[in-house]
Short mmCIF file of C-alpha atoms in Angstrom, two decimals:
data_model
loop_
_atom_site.label_atom_id
_atom_site.label_comp_id
_atom_site.label_asym_id
_atom_site.label_seq_id
_atom_site.Cartn_x
_atom_site.Cartn_y
_atom_site.Cartn_z
CA MET A 1 12.37 6.57 28.51
CA THR A 2 14.27 6.36 31.81
CA ASP A 3 13.33 5.70 35.40
CA GLU A 4 14.30 9.26 36.38
CA ASN A 5 11.49 10.94 34.43
CA VAL A 6 8.76 8.34 35.00
CA GLU A 7 6.81 8.05 38.22
CA TYR A 8 6.96 4.75 40.10
CA VAL A 9 3.23 4.15 39.44
CA HIS A 10 4.12 3.19 35.85
CA THR A 11 5.95 0.13 37.14
CA SER A 12 3.84 -2.44 35.26
CA TYR A 13 4.41 -0.69 31.91
CA LEU A 14 8.13 -0.24 32.55
CA ASP A 15 8.50 -3.90 33.50
CA ILE A 16 6.90 -4.90 30.19
CA LEU A 17 9.41 -2.74 28.31
CA ARG A 18 12.42 -3.98 30.28
CA THR A 19 11.65 -7.67 29.74
CA ARG A 20 11.58 -7.00 25.99
CA GLY A 21 14.62 -4.75 25.85
CA MET A 22 12.57 -1.76 24.69
CA GLN A 23 12.60 1.92 25.59
CA GLY A 24 8.99 2.66 24.62
CA LEU A 25 6.32 2.05 22.02
CA GLN A 26 7.83 1.79 18.55
CA LYS A 27 6.11 3.67 15.74
CA ASN A 28 3.36 1.57 14.13
CA MET A 29 4.40 -1.63 15.90
CA PRO A 30 1.11 -3.53 16.43
CA LEU A 31 0.59 -3.74 20.17
CA TRP A 32 -0.48 -7.41 20.02
CA LYS A 33 3.16 -8.19 19.20
CA PHE A 34 4.05 -7.50 22.83
CA LYS A 35 2.39 -10.87 23.51
CA LEU A 36 1.50 -9.86 27.04
CA SER A 37 1.09 -12.57 29.64
CA GLU A 38 -2.10 -12.77 31.67
CA GLU A 39 -0.18 -11.39 34.66
CA GLU A 40 1.13 -8.41 32.68
CA TYR A 41 -2.33 -7.62 31.33
CA GLU A 42 -3.83 -7.79 34.81
CA ALA A 43 -1.12 -5.50 36.19
CA LEU A 44 -1.89 -2.89 33.52
CA LYS A 45 -5.61 -3.09 34.26
CA GLN A 46 -4.95 -2.72 37.96
CA THR A 47 -2.87 0.40 37.33
CA LEU A 48 -5.73 1.98 35.38
CA ARG A 49 -8.33 0.98 37.95
CA ILE A 50 -6.33 2.66 40.72
CA HIS A 51 -5.79 5.87 38.76
CA THR A 52 -9.19 6.54 37.17
CA SER A 53 -9.02 10.15 38.40
CA ASP A 54 -5.85 10.77 36.38
CA LEU A 55 -6.11 8.53 33.31
CA ALA A 56 -4.57 11.14 30.99
CA LYS A 57 -1.15 10.26 32.47
CA TYR A 58 -1.57 6.56 31.69
CA GLY A 59 -1.99 6.60 27.92
CA GLU A 60 0.47 3.79 27.17
CA GLU A 61 -1.22 1.51 29.69
CA ALA A 62 -4.62 2.44 28.22
CA ALA A 63 -3.49 1.75 24.64
CA LEU A 64 -2.09 -1.66 25.57
CA CYS A 65 -5.28 -2.54 27.43
CA TYR A 66 -7.39 -1.49 24.45
CA ALA A 67 -5.41 -3.88 22.24
CA GLU A 68 -5.49 -6.73 24.75
CA TRP A 69 -9.22 -6.29 25.41
CA TRP A 70 -9.89 -6.72 21.68
CA ARG A 71 -7.54 -9.69 21.38
CA ARG A 72 -8.65 -11.49 24.54
CA ASP A 73 -11.98 -10.21 25.84
CA TYR A 74 -14.09 -9.11 22.86
CA LYS A 75 -17.42 -10.98 23.00
CA GLY A 76 -18.93 -10.18 19.59
CA ASN A 77 -21.19 -7.58 17.98
CA ILE A 78 -20.26 -3.90 17.59
CA PRO A 79 -17.75 -2.89 20.30
CA SER A 80 -17.96 0.39 22.20
CA LYS A 81 -15.74 2.53 24.43
CA GLU A 82 -17.93 1.54 27.35
CA ASP A 83 -17.39 -2.16 26.59
CA VAL A 84 -13.63 -1.66 26.76
CA ALA A 85 -13.76 0.31 30.00
CA MET A 86 -16.00 -2.19 31.78
CA GLY A 87 -13.92 -5.08 30.42
CA ILE A 88 -10.87 -3.55 32.07
CA GLY A 89 -12.79 -3.10 35.30
CA ILE A 90 -13.39 0.64 35.07
CA HIS A 91 -16.82 2.24 35.40
CA SER A 92 -18.32 3.21 32.05
CA SER A 93 -18.45 6.85 33.13
CA TYR A 94 -14.65 6.93 32.60
CA ALA A 95 -14.87 5.43 29.09
CA ASN A 96 -14.13 8.68 27.26
CA GLU A 97 -11.15 9.54 29.47
CA LEU A 98 -9.69 6.06 28.93
CA TYR A 99 -10.23 6.36 25.16
CA LYS A 100 -8.62 9.82 24.95
CA ALA A 101 -5.60 8.69 26.96
CA ALA A 102 -5.04 5.69 24.68
CA ARG A 103 -5.54 7.74 21.50
CA GLU A 104 -3.12 10.45 22.60
CA ALA A 105 -0.49 7.85 23.52
CA LEU A 106 -0.51 6.44 19.98
CA GLN A 107 -0.40 9.94 18.53
CA LYS A 108 2.59 10.79 20.75
CA HIS A 109 4.46 7.73 19.49
CA GLY A 110 3.78 8.51 15.83
CA TYR A 111 1.22 5.81 15.04
CA THR A 112 -0.72 6.00 11.77
CA PHE A 113 -4.49 6.01 12.19
CA LEU A 114 -7.08 4.44 9.92
CA HIS A 115 -9.09 6.79 7.71
CA SER A 116 -12.34 6.63 5.78
CA LEU A 117 -14.66 9.10 4.08
CA LYS A 118 -16.09 9.74 7.54
CA GLY A 119 -12.70 10.95 8.84
CA THR A 120 -10.04 9.56 11.16
CA LEU A 121 -11.02 6.29 12.81
CA TYR A 122 -9.36 6.56 16.22
CA PHE A 123 -11.43 3.94 18.03
CA ARG A 124 -11.09 1.34 15.27
CA THR A 125 -7.34 1.98 15.16
CA LEU A 126 -7.02 1.36 18.91
CA LEU A 127 -8.85 -1.96 18.67
CA ASN A 128 -6.96 -2.82 15.48
CA GLN A 129 -3.76 -2.84 17.55
CA GLY A 130 -4.98 -6.07 19.12
CA GLY A 131 -4.87 -7.92 15.80
CA LEU A 132 -7.13 -10.95 15.42
CA PRO A 133 -9.65 -11.36 18.30
CA ILE A 134 -8.54 -14.94 18.52
CA ASN A 135 -10.27 -15.85 21.81
CA TYR A 136 -13.70 -14.86 20.54
CA ILE A 137 -13.28 -16.54 17.17
CA THR A 138 -12.07 -19.84 18.62
CA ASN A 139 -14.25 -19.95 21.74
CA SER A 140 -17.45 -18.99 19.92
CA GLY A 141 -17.21 -22.08 17.74
CA ASN A 142 -17.09 -19.98 14.58
CA MET A 143 -13.50 -20.65 13.53
CA GLY A 144 -14.68 -22.98 10.76
CA ASN A 145 -17.01 -20.45 9.15
CA TYR A 146 -14.54 -17.63 9.67
CA SER A 147 -11.71 -19.54 8.01
CA ARG A 148 -14.01 -20.38 5.08
CA PHE A 149 -14.89 -16.70 4.85
CA LEU A 150 -11.20 -15.77 4.78
CA LYS A 151 -10.42 -18.31 2.05
CA GLU A 152 -13.22 -16.97 -0.14
CA LEU A 153 -12.17 -13.38 0.63
CA VAL A 154 -8.60 -14.12 -0.48
CA SER A 155 -9.93 -15.78 -3.63
CA GLU A 156 -12.22 -12.87 -4.51
CA LEU A 157 -9.61 -10.20 -3.82
CA SER A 158 -6.99 -12.05 -5.85
CA LEU A 159 -9.07 -11.64 -9.00
CA ILE A 160 -9.36 -7.85 -8.90
CA ASN A 161 -6.88 -4.99 -9.04
CA ILE A 162 -6.71 -3.39 -5.64
CA ASP A 163 -4.68 -0.52 -4.18
CA TRP A 164 -3.84 -1.69 -0.67
CA ASN A 165 -2.95 1.86 0.35
CA GLU A 166 -6.44 3.13 -0.45
CA VAL A 167 -8.71 0.13 0.05
CA ASP A 168 -11.70 0.50 2.39
CA SER A 169 -12.47 -2.70 4.29
CA SER A 170 -16.20 -2.08 3.79
CA ILE A 171 -15.69 -3.48 0.27
CA ILE A 172 -16.12 -6.89 1.92
CA GLN A 173 -19.87 -6.27 2.05
CA GLN A 174 -19.97 -6.49 -1.76
CA PHE A 175 -18.50 -10.01 -1.89
CA ASN A 176 -20.29 -13.36 -1.79
CA CYS A 177 -18.00 -14.53 1.03
CA ILE A 178 -19.78 -12.31 3.57
CA SER A 179 -22.56 -14.91 3.69
CA TYR A 180 -20.20 -17.10 5.76
CA LEU A 181 -20.15 -14.52 8.56
CA GLY A 182 -22.72 -14.62 11.34
CA LYS A 183 -24.42 -11.40 12.41
CA ALA A 184 -22.03 -10.92 15.34
CA PHE A 185 -19.06 -10.94 12.95
CA LYS A 186 -20.46 -8.32 10.61
CA ASN A 187 -18.80 -5.15 11.88
CA GLU A 188 -16.07 -2.84 10.65
CA ASN A 189 -13.43 -4.03 13.10
CA ILE A 190 -13.76 -7.64 11.93
CA TYR A 191 -13.65 -6.41 8.32
CA ASP A 192 -10.46 -4.47 9.07
CA VAL A 193 -8.58 -7.39 10.56
CA SER A 194 -9.82 -9.69 7.80
CA MET A 195 -8.50 -7.34 5.14
CA GLN A 196 -5.13 -7.30 6.93
CA ILE A 197 -5.01 -11.09 6.75
CA ALA A 198 -5.97 -11.16 3.05
CA HIS A 199 -3.42 -8.43 2.30
CA ALA A 200 -0.61 -10.37 3.99
CA VAL A 201 -1.45 -13.57 2.11
CA ILE A 202 -1.87 -11.96 -1.31
CA VAL A 203 1.35 -9.92 -1.19
CA GLY A 204 3.26 -12.72 0.57
CA GLU A 205 4.30 -10.74 3.65
CA LYS A 206 3.64 -12.72 6.83
CA ASP A 207 5.07 -9.90 8.93
CA ILE A 208 1.85 -7.92 8.46
CA LEU A 209 -0.43 -10.75 9.59
CA PRO A 210 -2.47 -9.58 12.61
CA TYR A 211 -1.71 -12.73 14.60
CA ASP A 212 1.19 -14.91 15.72
CA ASP A 213 1.88 -17.23 12.78
CA THR A 214 4.22 -19.36 14.90
CA ASP A 215 1.18 -20.73 16.75
CA ALA A 216 0.42 -24.16 15.26
CA SER A 217 -3.32 -23.67 14.68
CA LEU A 218 -2.83 -20.21 13.21
CA ALA A 219 0.02 -21.42 11.02
CA GLU A 220 -2.44 -23.98 9.63
CA LEU A 221 -4.89 -21.17 8.91
CA THR A 222 -2.21 -19.24 7.02
CA LYS A 223 -1.30 -22.30 4.98
CA SER A 224 -4.93 -22.89 3.98
CA LEU A 225 -5.26 -19.25 2.89
CA GLU A 226 -2.10 -19.49 0.81
CA THR A 227 -3.54 -22.60 -0.86
CA ALA A 228 -6.77 -20.74 -1.60
CA TYR A 229 -4.79 -17.88 -3.12
CA SER A 230 -2.72 -20.21 -5.31
CA ARG A 231 -5.86 -21.99 -6.50
CA ALA A 232 -7.61 -18.73 -7.35
CA LYS A 233 -4.66 -17.42 -9.36
CA ALA A 234 -4.30 -20.69 -11.26
CA GLN A 235 -8.00 -20.98 -12.02
CA ARG A 236 -8.81 -20.25 -15.64
CA LYS A 237 -10.94 -17.16 -15.94
CA THR A 238 -14.24 -18.20 -17.46
CA ARG A 239 -17.80 -16.95 -17.75
CA PRO A 240 -19.65 -20.20 -17.00
CA LEU A 241 -23.12 -18.67 -17.24
CA SER A 242 -22.50 -16.77 -20.47
CA LEU A 243 -25.00 -16.93 -23.33
CA HIS A 244 -24.42 -17.09 -27.07
CA TRP A 245 -27.26 -15.65 -29.11
CA LYS A 246 -28.12 -15.07 -32.74
CA LEU A 247 -30.91 -12.97 -34.21
CA ARG A 248 -32.20 -14.13 -37.58
CA THR A 249 -34.50 -11.70 -39.41
CA MET A 250 -36.97 -12.78 -42.08
CA GLU A 251 -38.13 -10.93 -45.21
CA ASN A 252 -41.54 -10.32 -43.68
CA GLY A 253 -39.95 -8.31 -40.87
CA LYS A 254 -40.24 -11.04 -38.26
CA GLY A 255 -37.20 -12.26 -36.36
CA TYR A 256 -36.10 -15.35 -34.48
CA LEU A 257 -33.81 -15.20 -31.46
CA TYR A 258 -31.65 -18.27 -30.91
CA VAL A 259 -30.04 -18.63 -27.49
CA ASN A 260 -27.47 -21.20 -26.40
CA MET A 261 -26.07 -21.37 -22.88
CA ASP A 262 -22.54 -22.59 -22.26
CA VAL A 263 -22.88 -26.04 -20.70
CA VAL A 264 -20.57 -26.35 -17.70
CA LYS A 265 -21.01 -29.24 -15.30
CA ASP A 266 -19.27 -27.68 -12.29
CA ILE A 267 -19.45 -23.96 -11.58
CA SER A 268 -17.64 -22.30 -8.70
CA SER A 269 -19.98 -20.16 -6.62
CA ASP A 270 -17.23 -17.51 -6.68
CA SER A 271 -18.03 -16.82 -10.32
CA ILE A 272 -21.67 -15.91 -9.68
CA PRO A 273 -21.81 -12.32 -8.38
CA GLY A 274 -24.37 -11.69 -5.66
CA LEU A 275 -24.99 -15.36 -4.84
CA ASN A 276 -25.62 -16.06 -1.16
CA ILE A 277 -23.98 -19.46 -0.88
CA MET A 278 -25.45 -20.12 2.57
CA THR A 279 -29.11 -19.71 1.64
CA CYS A 280 -29.37 -20.29 -2.12
CA TYR A 281 -29.52 -23.97 -3.09
CA SER A 282 -30.83 -23.62 -6.64
CA PHE A 283 -32.03 -21.12 -9.23
CA ASP A 284 -33.20 -21.13 -12.84
CA VAL A 285 -31.93 -18.99 -15.71
CA PHE A 286 -34.55 -17.64 -18.10
CA VAL A 287 -34.13 -15.68 -21.33
CA ALA A 288 -37.27 -14.03 -22.71
CA GLY A 289 -39.37 -16.32 -20.54
CA THR A 290 -37.65 -19.50 -21.72
CA LEU A 291 -35.76 -21.74 -19.30
CA VAL A 292 -32.18 -22.03 -20.58
CA GLY A 293 -30.36 -23.31 -17.51
CA LYS A 294 -30.65 -24.53 -13.92
CA TYR A 295 -28.17 -24.15 -11.06
CA VAL A 296 -28.21 -26.68 -8.21
CA ARG A 297 -25.70 -26.53 -5.38
CA LYS A 298 -23.61 -29.65 -5.37
CA ASP A 299 -21.29 -29.07 -2.41
CA ASN A 300 -20.07 -26.17 -0.30
CA VAL A 301 -17.03 -27.91 1.15
CA ARG A 302 -13.68 -27.79 -0.61
CA ASP A 303 -11.04 -30.44 -0.33
CA GLU A 304 -7.78 -28.75 0.56
#
């Protein structure tokens, strides 16, 4: 891209490229990696606000603003095109034009879009470019629960065979760890970015983390996830709630069923499928109406 074939009104975008020694968007480079300053983000938003009547020509600016809105300005719950537009300072009636401009810009630069059984996920891909919505997670006071969720997610994923090229992030809804997430965190975009984090930790590739790992607090998060992964892989695979039974038949046709439950003092909640660790404090195990075991939660905090 050169100055000769770009109108002067793209100044803010061109300045961003020049300061980073780039000619344009690089295929599949997550847009959060531009690490835009507040001034650069505001300049892009101002460009879009001035040119609402011709947004189709400002796709790169729109794509960058989509990513930055998710990273900086997302406030929770299920995001919408209108939320992004209004967050940028554009009337919601221009939401579709803004979305189409951003989508077409990524397509033009060869970006790969997310897919599901429902089809191509353009909107989720645009938000996904912003990586971890770090401002919302830290400012909402939910970083503790979210980090616990991530550690349990890494642990659960490490114990199953998974094809990272085909995995659907909605699989998270089947895991016990989802009980750590508040209602506002239970949406597909949060699931997507969480799966990216788990993927990076499990395969040992920090380059695909959706956040800046050089930041001290985020580096600490990565380290805790790596510890959780190491612990999960080293943990001996057991069936702590398994039963041993024997059926003894008598000559008169009657039978006696003998049941013995493995006695384990400490059981990880990870090994009990379907257990909601945030609401379930105890439960009893019965076999044929006979109490054979009792579970009582001892602690839900792990010492790193």
